[in-house]
PDB file of N, CA and C in Angstrom:
ATOM      1  N   MET A  11     -18.402  36.611  -9.716  1.00  0.00           N
ATOM      2  CA  MET A  11     -18.275  35.350 -10.272  1.00  0.00           C
ATOM      3  C   MET A  11     -19.711  34.564  -9.868  1.00  0.00           C
ATOM      4  N   ASN A  12     -20.108  33.894 -10.438  1.00  0.00           N
ATOM      5  CA  ASN A  12     -21.775  33.380 -10.437  1.00  0.00           C
ATOM      6  C   ASN A  12     -20.927  31.865  -9.381  1.00  0.00           C
ATOM      7  N   LYS A  13     -21.982  32.118  -8.649  1.00  0.00           N
ATOM      8  CA  LYS A  13     -22.125  30.423  -7.826  1.00  0.00           C
ATOM      9  C   LYS A  13     -22.337  29.213  -8.429  1.00  0.00           C
ATOM     10  N   PRO A  14     -21.679  28.249  -8.024  1.00  0.00           N
ATOM     11  CA  PRO A  14     -21.880  26.383  -9.049  1.00  0.00           C
ATOM     12  C   PRO A  14     -23.581  26.380  -8.386  1.00  0.00           C
ATOM     13  N   THR A  15     -24.067  25.860  -9.689  1.00  0.00           N
ATOM     14  CA  THR A  15     -25.299  25.536  -9.678  1.00  0.00           C
ATOM     15  C   THR A  15     -25.267  24.114  -8.735  1.00  0.00           C
ATOM     16  N   LYS A  16     -26.908  24.028  -8.328  1.00  0.00           N
ATOM     17  CA  LYS A  16     -26.793  22.734  -7.679  1.00  0.00           C
ATOM     18  C   LYS A  16     -26.561  21.694  -8.706  1.00  0.00           C
ATOM     19  N   ARG A  17     -27.129  21.792  -9.482  1.00  0.00           N
ATOM     20  CA  ARG A  17     -27.012  20.388 -10.629  1.00  0.00           C
ATOM     21  C   ARG A  17     -25.301  20.274 -10.595  1.00  0.00           C
ATOM     22  N   TRP A  18     -24.264  21.391 -10.874  1.00  0.00           N
ATOM     23  CA  TRP A  18     -22.822  20.958 -11.120  1.00  0.00           C
ATOM     24  C   TRP A  18     -22.351  20.365  -9.942  1.00  0.00           C
ATOM     25  N   LYS A  19     -22.953  21.115  -8.466  1.00  0.00           N
ATOM     26  CA  LYS A  19     -22.255  20.313  -7.243  1.00  0.00           C
ATOM     27  C   LYS A  19     -22.965  18.714  -7.293  1.00  0.00           C
ATOM     28  N   CYS A  20     -23.890  18.823  -7.499  1.00  0.00           N
ATOM     29  CA  CYS A  20     -24.336  16.927  -7.798  1.00  0.00           C
ATOM     30  C   CYS A  20     -23.556  16.284  -8.654  1.00  0.00           C
ATOM     31  N   LEU A  21     -23.418  16.980 -10.034  1.00  0.00           N
ATOM     32  CA  LEU A  21     -22.325  16.277 -10.815  1.00  0.00           C
ATOM     33  C   LEU A  21     -21.006  15.994 -10.504  1.00  0.00           C
ATOM     34  N   ARG A  22     -20.657  16.656  -9.727  1.00  0.00           N
ATOM     35  CA  ARG A  22     -19.012  17.171  -9.203  1.00  0.00           C
ATOM     36  C   ARG A  22     -18.927  15.848  -8.155  1.00  0.00           C
ATOM     37  N   SER A  23     -19.692  16.153  -7.374  1.00  0.00           N
ATOM     38  CA  SER A  23     -20.022  15.229  -6.364  1.00  0.00           C
ATOM     39  C   SER A  23     -19.864  13.237  -6.721  1.00  0.00           C
ATOM     40  N   THR A  24     -20.866  13.605  -7.871  1.00  0.00           N
ATOM     41  CA  THR A  24     -20.999  11.935  -8.369  1.00  0.00           C
ATOM     42  C   THR A  24     -19.652  11.454  -8.699  1.00  0.00           C
ATOM     43  N   VAL A  25     -18.938  12.644 -10.134  1.00  0.00           N
ATOM     44  CA  VAL A  25     -17.972  12.190 -10.431  1.00  0.00           C
ATOM     45  C   VAL A  25     -16.985  11.719  -9.576  1.00  0.00           C
ATOM     46  N   LEU A  26     -16.468  12.645  -8.292  1.00  0.00           N
ATOM     47  CA  LEU A  26     -15.558  12.373  -7.659  1.00  0.00           C
ATOM     48  C   LEU A  26     -15.824  10.886  -6.800  1.00  0.00           C
ATOM     49  N   GLU A  27     -17.011  10.701  -6.383  1.00  0.00           N
ATOM     50  CA  GLU A  27     -17.258   9.416  -5.893  1.00  0.00           C
ATOM     51  C   GLU A  27     -16.943   8.197  -6.658  1.00  0.00           C
ATOM     52  N   ARG A  28     -17.446   8.378  -8.199  1.00  0.00           N
ATOM     53  CA  ARG A  28     -16.839   7.424  -9.174  1.00  0.00           C
ATOM     54  C   ARG A  28     -15.473   7.182  -9.030  1.00  0.00           C
ATOM     55  N   ALA A  29     -14.667   8.281  -9.095  1.00  0.00           N
ATOM     56  CA  ALA A  29     -13.364   8.272  -9.303  1.00  0.00           C
ATOM     57  C   ALA A  29     -12.706   7.270  -8.010  1.00  0.00           C
ATOM     58  N   GLN A  30     -13.377   7.670  -6.976  1.00  0.00           N
ATOM     59  CA  GLN A  30     -13.078   6.899  -5.602  1.00  0.00           C
ATOM     60  C   GLN A  30     -13.203   5.646  -5.733  1.00  0.00           C
ATOM     61  N   ARG A  31     -14.469   4.882  -6.137  1.00  0.00           N
ATOM     62  CA  ARG A  31     -14.956   3.798  -6.358  1.00  0.00           C
ATOM     63  C   ARG A  31     -13.897   3.078  -7.369  1.00  0.00           C
ATOM     64  N   ILE A  32     -13.915   4.027  -8.815  1.00  0.00           N
ATOM     65  CA  ILE A  32     -12.804   3.071  -9.690  1.00  0.00           C
ATOM     66  C   ILE A  32     -11.586   3.162  -9.439  1.00  0.00           C
ATOM     67  N   ALA A  33     -10.730   4.156  -9.187  1.00  0.00           N
ATOM     68  CA  ALA A  33      -9.360   4.079  -9.117  1.00  0.00           C
ATOM     69  C   ALA A  33      -8.614   3.764  -7.321  1.00  0.00           C
ATOM     70  N   ILE A  34      -9.606   3.881  -6.458  1.00  0.00           N
ATOM     71  CA  ILE A  34      -8.821   3.927  -5.097  1.00  0.00           C
ATOM     72  C   ILE A  34      -9.385   2.753  -4.363  1.00  0.00           C
ATOM     73  N   GLU A  35     -10.309   2.005  -4.407  1.00  0.00           N
ATOM     74  CA  GLU A  35     -11.247   1.071  -3.659  1.00  0.00           C
ATOM     75  C   GLU A  35     -10.446  -0.252  -4.259  1.00  0.00           C
ATOM     76  N   PRO A  36     -10.416  -0.114  -5.576  1.00  0.00           N
ATOM     77  CA  PRO A  36      -9.460  -1.732  -5.795  1.00  0.00           C
ATOM     78  C   PRO A  36      -8.239  -1.941  -5.662  1.00  0.00           C
ATOM     79  N   LEU A  37      -7.730  -0.641  -5.019  1.00  0.00           N
ATOM     80  CA  LEU A  37      -6.431  -1.064  -4.868  1.00  0.00           C
ATOM     81  C   LEU A  37      -6.026  -1.092  -3.101  1.00  0.00           C
ATOM     82  N   GLU A  38      -6.670  -0.893  -2.589  1.00  0.00           N
ATOM     83  CA  GLU A  38      -6.802  -0.872  -1.088  1.00  0.00           C
ATOM     84  C   GLU A  38      -6.248  -2.221  -0.494  1.00  0.00           C
ATOM     85  N   ALA A  39      -6.153  -3.343  -1.143  1.00  0.00           N
ATOM     86  CA  ALA A  39      -5.547  -4.342  -1.274  1.00  0.00           C
ATOM     87  C   ALA A  39      -4.078  -4.186  -0.816  1.00  0.00           C
ATOM     88  N   LEU A  40      -3.560  -3.177  -1.522  1.00  0.00           N
ATOM     89  CA  LEU A  40      -1.880  -2.798  -1.340  1.00  0.00           C
ATOM     90  C   LEU A  40      -1.794  -2.524   0.344  1.00  0.00           C
ATOM     91  N   TYR A  41      -2.369  -2.268   1.004  1.00  0.00           N
ATOM     92  CA  TYR A  41      -2.110  -1.950   2.444  1.00  0.00           C
ATOM     93  C   TYR A  41      -2.379  -3.209   3.023  1.00  0.00           C
ATOM     94  N   SER A  42      -2.846  -4.287   2.835  1.00  0.00           N
ATOM     95  CA  SER A  42      -2.564  -5.512   3.313  1.00  0.00           C
ATOM     96  C   SER A  42      -1.518  -6.180   3.097  1.00  0.00           C
ATOM     97  N   ILE A  43      -1.415  -6.001   1.817  1.00  0.00           N
ATOM     98  CA  ILE A  43       0.054  -6.633   1.109  1.00  0.00           C
ATOM     99  C   ILE A  43       1.476  -6.011   1.600  1.00  0.00           C
ATOM    100  N   HIS A  44       0.979  -4.668   1.798  1.00  0.00           N
ATOM    101  CA  HIS A  44       2.521  -4.004   2.769  1.00  0.00           C
ATOM    102  C   HIS A  44       2.593  -4.715   3.834  1.00  0.00           C
ATOM    103  N   VAL A  45       1.350  -4.873   4.957  1.00  0.00           N
ATOM    104  CA  VAL A  45       1.907  -4.912   5.997  1.00  0.00           C
ATOM    105  C   VAL A  45       2.177  -6.701   5.983  1.00  0.00           C
ATOM    106  N   ALA A  46       1.612  -7.174   4.905  1.00  0.00           N
ATOM    107  CA  ALA A  46       2.346  -8.916   5.371  1.00  0.00           C
ATOM    108  C   ALA A  46       3.698  -8.823   4.666  1.00  0.00           C
ATOM    109  N   VAL A  47       4.221  -8.001   3.607  1.00  0.00           N
ATOM    110  CA  VAL A  47       5.859  -7.783   3.176  1.00  0.00           C
ATOM    111  C   VAL A  47       6.390  -7.336   4.345  1.00  0.00           C
ATOM    112  N   CYS A  48       5.808  -6.346   4.915  1.00  0.00           N
ATOM    113  CA  CYS A  48       6.923  -6.055   6.097  1.00  0.00           C
ATOM    114  C   CYS A  48       7.069  -6.898   7.060  1.00  0.00           C
ATOM    115  N   ALA A  49       5.891  -7.310   7.611  1.00  0.00           N
ATOM    116  CA  ALA A  49       6.108  -8.281   8.838  1.00  0.00           C
ATOM    117  C   ALA A  49       6.804  -9.475   8.239  1.00  0.00           C
ATOM    118  N   TYR A  50       6.937 -10.106   6.931  1.00  0.00           N
ATOM    119  CA  TYR A  50       7.639 -11.528   6.652  1.00  0.00           C
ATOM    120  C   TYR A  50       9.145 -10.809   6.532  1.00  0.00           C
ATOM    121  N   TYR A  51       9.288  -9.546   6.209  1.00  0.00           N
ATOM    122  CA  TYR A  51      10.709  -9.241   5.663  1.00  0.00           C
ATOM    123  C   TYR A  51      11.058  -8.862   7.567  1.00  0.00           C
ATOM    124  N   VAL A  52      10.520  -8.467   8.253  1.00  0.00           N
ATOM    125  CA  VAL A  52      11.018  -8.241   9.567  1.00  0.00           C
ATOM    126  C   VAL A  52      11.465  -9.560  10.198  1.00  0.00           C
ATOM    127  N   ILE A  53      10.323 -10.586  10.431  1.00  0.00           N
ATOM    128  CA  ILE A  53      10.519 -11.973  10.879  1.00  0.00           C
ATOM    129  C   ILE A  53      11.548 -12.841  10.286  1.00  0.00           C
ATOM    130  N   GLY A  54      11.489 -12.417   9.072  1.00  0.00           N
ATOM    131  CA  GLY A  54      12.839 -13.120   8.243  1.00  0.00           C
ATOM    132  C   GLY A  54      14.397 -12.693   8.797  1.00  0.00           C
ATOM    133  N   PHE A  55      14.064 -11.436   8.610  1.00  0.00           N
ATOM    134  CA  PHE A  55      15.336 -10.536   9.057  1.00  0.00           C
ATOM    135  C   PHE A  55      16.212 -11.095  10.854  1.00  0.00           C
ATOM    136  N   LEU A  56      15.258 -11.058  11.047  1.00  0.00           N
ATOM    137  CA  LEU A  56      15.688 -11.265  12.818  1.00  0.00           C
ATOM    138  C   LEU A  56      15.802 -12.828  12.927  1.00  0.00           C
ATOM    139  N   ARG A  57      14.987 -13.813  12.365  1.00  0.00           N
ATOM    140  CA  ARG A  57      15.656 -15.323  12.101  1.00  0.00           C
ATOM    141  C   ARG A  57      16.693 -15.653  12.083  1.00  0.00           C
ATOM    142  N   PHE A  58      17.252 -14.736  10.552  1.00  0.00           N
ATOM    143  CA  PHE A  58      18.743 -15.407  10.315  1.00  0.00           C
ATOM    144  C   PHE A  58      19.420 -14.135  11.292  1.00  0.00           C
ATOM    145  N   ARG A  59      19.235 -13.276  11.249  1.00  0.00           N
ATOM    146  CA  ARG A  59      20.173 -12.318  12.287  1.00  0.00           C
ATOM    147  C   ARG A  59      20.566 -12.957  13.744  1.00  0.00           C
ATOM    148  N   PHE A  60      19.488 -13.460  14.511  1.00  0.00           N
ATOM    149  CA  PHE A  60      19.795 -13.797  15.769  1.00  0.00           C
ATOM    150  C   PHE A  60      19.458 -15.575  16.456  1.00  0.00           C
ATOM    151  N   LEU A  61      19.302 -16.333  15.355  1.00  0.00           N
ATOM    152  CA  LEU A  61      18.974 -17.573  15.466  1.00  0.00           C
ATOM    153  C   LEU A  61      20.250 -18.095  15.117  1.00  0.00           C
ATOM    154  N   ASP A  62      20.759 -19.567  15.955  1.00  0.00           N
ATOM    155  CA  ASP A  62      21.833 -20.270  15.123  1.00  0.00           C
ATOM    156  C   ASP A  62      21.679 -21.019  14.207  1.00  0.00           C
ATOM    157  N   HIS A  63      22.713 -21.088  13.132  1.00  0.00           N
ATOM    158  CA  HIS A  63      22.720 -21.745  11.990  1.00  0.00           C
ATOM    159  C   HIS A  63      23.560 -22.685  11.920  1.00  0.00           C
ATOM    160  N   SER A  64      23.661 -23.910  10.999  1.00  0.00           N
ATOM    161  CA  SER A  64      24.555 -24.770  10.896  1.00  0.00           C
ATOM    162  C   SER A  64      25.449 -23.779   9.777  1.00  0.00           C
ATOM    163  N   GLU A  65      26.720 -24.488   9.126  1.00  0.00           N
ATOM    164  CA  GLU A  65      27.547 -23.885   8.441  1.00  0.00           C
ATOM    165  C   GLU A  65      27.045 -24.397   7.062  1.00  0.00           C
ATOM    166  N   THR A  66      26.511 -25.188   6.993  1.00  0.00           N
ATOM    167  CA  THR A  66      25.862 -25.142   5.273  1.00  0.00           C
ATOM    168  C   THR A  66      24.340 -25.158   5.424  1.00  0.00           C
ATOM    169  N   PHE A  67      23.957 -24.509   4.294  1.00  0.00           N
ATOM    170  CA  PHE A  67      22.330 -23.985   4.091  1.00  0.00           C
ATOM    171  C   PHE A  67      21.691 -25.394   3.577  1.00  0.00           C
ATOM    172  N   THR A  68      20.546 -25.694   3.664  1.00  0.00           N
ATOM    173  CA  THR A  68      19.801 -26.629   3.166  1.00  0.00           C
ATOM    174  C   THR A  68      19.131 -25.716   1.841  1.00  0.00           C
ATOM    175  N   LEU A  69      18.504 -26.948   1.081  1.00  0.00           N
ATOM    176  CA  LEU A  69      17.880 -26.018   0.118  1.00  0.00           C
ATOM    177  C   LEU A  69      16.652 -25.197   0.664  1.00  0.00           C
ATOM    178  N   ILE A  70      15.844 -25.670   1.405  1.00  0.00           N
ATOM    179  CA  ILE A  70      14.893 -25.132   2.398  1.00  0.00           C
ATOM    180  C   ILE A  70      15.537 -23.006   2.620  1.00  0.00           C
ATOM    181  N   GLU A  71      16.346 -23.354   3.642  1.00  0.00           N
ATOM    182  CA  GLU A  71      16.930 -22.488   4.025  1.00  0.00           C
ATOM    183  C   GLU A  71      17.142 -20.768   3.068  1.00  0.00           C
ATOM    184  N   THR A  72      18.109 -21.483   2.001  1.00  0.00           N
ATOM    185  CA  THR A  72      18.454 -20.627   0.779  1.00  0.00           C
ATOM    186  C   THR A  72      17.116 -20.126   0.063  1.00  0.00           C
ATOM    187  N   MET A  73      16.099 -20.745   0.206  1.00  0.00           N
ATOM    188  CA  MET A  73      14.554 -20.363  -0.675  1.00  0.00           C
ATOM    189  C   MET A  73      14.218 -19.677   0.382  1.00  0.00           C
ATOM    190  N   GLN A  74      14.373 -19.572   1.576  1.00  0.00           N
ATOM    191  CA  GLN A  74      13.829 -18.768   2.728  1.00  0.00           C
ATOM    192  C   GLN A  74      14.547 -17.562   2.614  1.00  0.00           C
ATOM    193  N   VAL A  75      16.100 -17.543   2.686  1.00  0.00           N
ATOM    194  CA  VAL A  75      16.948 -16.361   2.426  1.00  0.00           C
ATOM    195  C   VAL A  75      16.352 -15.289   1.093  1.00  0.00           C
ATOM    196  N   VAL A  76      16.480 -16.319  -0.137  1.00  0.00           N
ATOM    197  CA  VAL A  76      15.996 -15.310  -1.137  1.00  0.00           C
ATOM    198  C   VAL A  76      14.424 -14.779  -0.961  1.00  0.00           C
ATOM    199  N   SER A  77      13.684 -15.730  -0.420  1.00  0.00           N
ATOM    200  CA  SER A  77      12.030 -14.922  -0.559  1.00  0.00           C
ATOM    201  C   SER A  77      12.326 -13.777   0.664  1.00  0.00           C
ATOM    202  N   VAL A  78      13.158 -13.699   1.828  1.00  0.00           N
ATOM    203  CA  VAL A  78      13.364 -12.624   2.704  1.00  0.00           C
ATOM    204  C   VAL A  78      14.125 -11.449   1.794  1.00  0.00           C
ATOM    205  N   ALA A  79      15.000 -11.802   0.695  1.00  0.00           N
ATOM    206  CA  ALA A  79      15.613 -10.789   0.164  1.00  0.00           C
ATOM    207  C   ALA A  79      14.893  -9.894  -0.871  1.00  0.00           C
ATOM    208  N   ILE A  80      13.737 -10.897  -1.462  1.00  0.00           N
ATOM    209  CA  ILE A  80      12.747 -10.376  -2.130  1.00  0.00           C
ATOM    210  C   ILE A  80      12.123  -9.695  -1.707  1.00  0.00           C
ATOM    211  N   ALA A  81      11.428  -9.675  -0.165  1.00  0.00           N
ATOM    212  CA  ALA A  81      10.688  -8.982   0.466  1.00  0.00           C
ATOM    213  C   ALA A  81      11.441  -7.807   0.683  1.00  0.00           C
ATOM    214  N   GLY A  82      12.718  -7.842   1.095  1.00  0.00           N
ATOM    215  CA  GLY A  82      13.141  -6.772   1.597  1.00  0.00           C
ATOM    216  C   GLY A  82      13.253  -5.748  -0.001  1.00  0.00           C
ATOM    217  N   LEU A  83      13.457  -6.012  -0.539  1.00  0.00           N
ATOM    218  CA  LEU A  83      13.417  -5.717  -2.087  1.00  0.00           C
ATOM    219  C   LEU A  83      11.880  -5.066  -2.399  1.00  0.00           C
ATOM    220  N   LEU A  84      10.614  -5.256  -1.965  1.00  0.00           N
ATOM    221  CA  LEU A  84       9.595  -5.098  -2.145  1.00  0.00           C
ATOM    222  C   LEU A  84       9.071  -3.813  -1.145  1.00  0.00           C
ATOM    223  N   VAL A  85       9.517  -4.418  -0.178  1.00  0.00           N
ATOM    224  CA  VAL A  85       9.078  -3.267   1.205  1.00  0.00           C
ATOM    225  C   VAL A  85       9.258  -1.683   0.626  1.00  0.00           C
ATOM    226  N   PRO A  86      10.359  -1.155  -0.108  1.00  0.00           N
ATOM    227  CA  PRO A  86      10.433   0.571  -0.262  1.00  0.00           C
ATOM    228  C   PRO A  86       9.431   0.739  -1.609  1.00  0.00           C
ATOM    229  N   VAL A  87       9.334  -0.244  -2.487  1.00  0.00           N
ATOM    230  CA  VAL A  87       8.388  -0.345  -3.364  1.00  0.00           C
ATOM    231  C   VAL A  87       6.859   0.307  -3.086  1.00  0.00           C
ATOM    232  N   LEU A  88       6.722  -0.875  -2.488  1.00  0.00           N
ATOM    233  CA  LEU A  88       5.395  -1.071  -1.661  1.00  0.00           C
ATOM    234  C   LEU A  88       4.968   0.497  -0.587  1.00  0.00           C
ATOM    235  N   THR A  89       5.830   0.922  -0.023  1.00  0.00           N
ATOM    236  CA  THR A  89       5.828   2.030   0.544  1.00  0.00           C
ATOM    237  C   THR A  89       5.482   3.152   0.136  1.00  0.00           C
ATOM    238  N   GLY A  90       6.091   3.545  -1.294  1.00  0.00           N
ATOM    239  CA  GLY A  90       5.813   4.260  -2.114  1.00  0.00           C
ATOM    240  C   GLY A  90       4.242   4.552  -2.797  1.00  0.00           C
ATOM    241  N   SER A  91       4.418   2.812  -3.084  1.00  0.00           N
ATOM    242  CA  SER A  91       2.744   2.607  -3.621  1.00  0.00           C
ATOM    243  C   SER A  91       1.901   3.096  -2.518  1.00  0.00           C
ATOM    244  N   VAL A  92       1.941   2.541  -1.313  1.00  0.00           N
ATOM    245  CA  VAL A  92       0.591   2.914  -0.471  1.00  0.00           C
ATOM    246  C   VAL A  92       0.611   4.710  -0.256  1.00  0.00           C
ATOM    247  N   LEU A  93       1.580   4.936   0.055  1.00  0.00           N
ATOM    248  CA  LEU A  93       1.892   6.417   0.224  1.00  0.00           C
ATOM    249  C   LEU A  93       1.238   7.112  -0.476  1.00  0.00           C
ATOM    250  N   THR A  94       1.497   7.154  -1.870  1.00  0.00           N
ATOM    251  CA  THR A  94       0.589   7.564  -3.241  1.00  0.00           C
ATOM    252  C   THR A  94      -0.584   7.117  -3.131  1.00  0.00           C
ATOM    253  N   LEU A  95      -1.180   6.194  -2.683  1.00  0.00           N
ATOM    254  CA  LEU A  95      -2.684   5.815  -2.562  1.00  0.00           C
ATOM    255  C   LEU A  95      -3.135   6.480  -1.484  1.00  0.00           C
ATOM    256  N   HIS A  96      -2.539   6.515  -0.314  1.00  0.00           N
ATOM    257  CA  HIS A  96      -3.076   7.353   0.781  1.00  0.00           C
ATOM    258  C   HIS A  96      -3.340   8.757   0.318  1.00  0.00           C
ATOM    259  N   PHE A  97      -2.432   9.314  -0.080  1.00  0.00           N
ATOM    260  CA  PHE A  97      -2.505  10.875  -0.257  1.00  0.00           C
ATOM    261  C   PHE A  97      -3.537  11.132  -1.690  1.00  0.00           C
ATOM    262  N   ALA A  98      -3.763  10.125  -2.612  1.00  0.00           N
ATOM    263  CA  ALA A  98      -4.598  10.417  -3.478  1.00  0.00           C
ATOM    264  C   ALA A  98      -6.294  10.231  -2.922  1.00  0.00           C
ATOM    265  N   SER A  99      -6.043   9.013  -1.955  1.00  0.00           N
ATOM    266  CA  SER A  99      -7.286   9.019  -1.400  1.00  0.00           C
ATOM    267  C   SER A  99      -7.859  10.091  -0.590  1.00  0.00           C
ATOM    268  N   ARG A 100      -6.880  11.050   0.160  1.00  0.00           N
ATOM    269  CA  ARG A 100      -7.087  11.873   1.060  1.00  0.00           C
ATOM    270  C   ARG A 100      -7.884  13.170   0.255  1.00  0.00           C
ATOM    271  N   LYS A 101      -6.765  13.513  -0.694  1.00  0.00           N
ATOM    272  CA  LYS A 101      -7.155  14.670  -1.937  1.00  0.00           C
ATOM    273  C   LYS A 101      -8.529  14.373  -2.419  1.00  0.00           C
ATOM    274  N   LEU A 102      -9.100  12.924  -2.905  1.00  0.00           N
ATOM    275  CA  LEU A 102     -10.234  12.940  -3.875  1.00  0.00           C
ATOM    276  C   LEU A 102     -11.556  13.016  -2.366  1.00  0.00           C
ATOM    277  N   GLN A 103     -10.804  12.323  -1.110  1.00  0.00           N
ATOM    278  CA  GLN A 103     -12.101  12.561  -0.035  1.00  0.00           C
ATOM    279  C   GLN A 103     -12.038  14.068   0.288  1.00  0.00           C
ATOM    280  N   ASN A 104     -11.072  14.976   0.129  1.00  0.00           N
ATOM    281  CA  ASN A 104     -11.371  16.347   0.525  1.00  0.00           C
ATOM    282  C   ASN A 104     -12.118  17.189  -0.632  1.00  0.00           C
ATOM    283  N   LEU A 105     -11.786  16.624  -1.889  1.00  0.00           N
ATOM    284  CA  LEU A 105     -12.336  17.595  -2.737  1.00  0.00           C
ATOM    285  C   LEU A 105     -14.134  17.061  -2.722  1.00  0.00           C
ATOM    286  N   ALA A 106     -14.595  15.828  -2.642  1.00  0.00           N
ATOM    287  CA  ALA A 106     -15.667  15.516  -2.295  1.00  0.00           C
ATOM    288  C   ALA A 106     -16.557  16.092  -1.181  1.00  0.00           C
ATOM    289  N   ASN A 107     -15.864  16.377  -0.101  1.00  0.00           N
ATOM    290  CA  ASN A 107     -16.433  17.070   0.984  1.00  0.00           C
ATOM    291  C   ASN A 107     -16.323  18.380   0.797  1.00  0.00           C
ATOM    292  N   GLU A 108     -15.896  18.895  -0.042  1.00  0.00           N
ATOM    293  CA  GLU A 108     -16.241  20.758  -0.235  1.00  0.00           C
ATOM    294  C   GLU A 108     -17.510  20.906  -0.739  1.00  0.00           C
TER     295      GLU A 108
END
């Protein structure tokens, strides 16, 4: 079997770098969003778990409970997205380094 030509290697490298720029780099904001949502969920959970509350909820406390619950629902979704992004990025990087 023939070895790949220099032109083929250059073209392959260029295509992989472009795929990295187009598909992976715009989604890297997911890492920051994931960290922020996880931190908000943990802080909210600890606040409602360990701090003393009155018997009635105010409107603000109700909105906080709902927002912490939404953050709790987003954590597994964002975790899956971040893991998929990480593995795809590593795979493209490994292919580019070959």
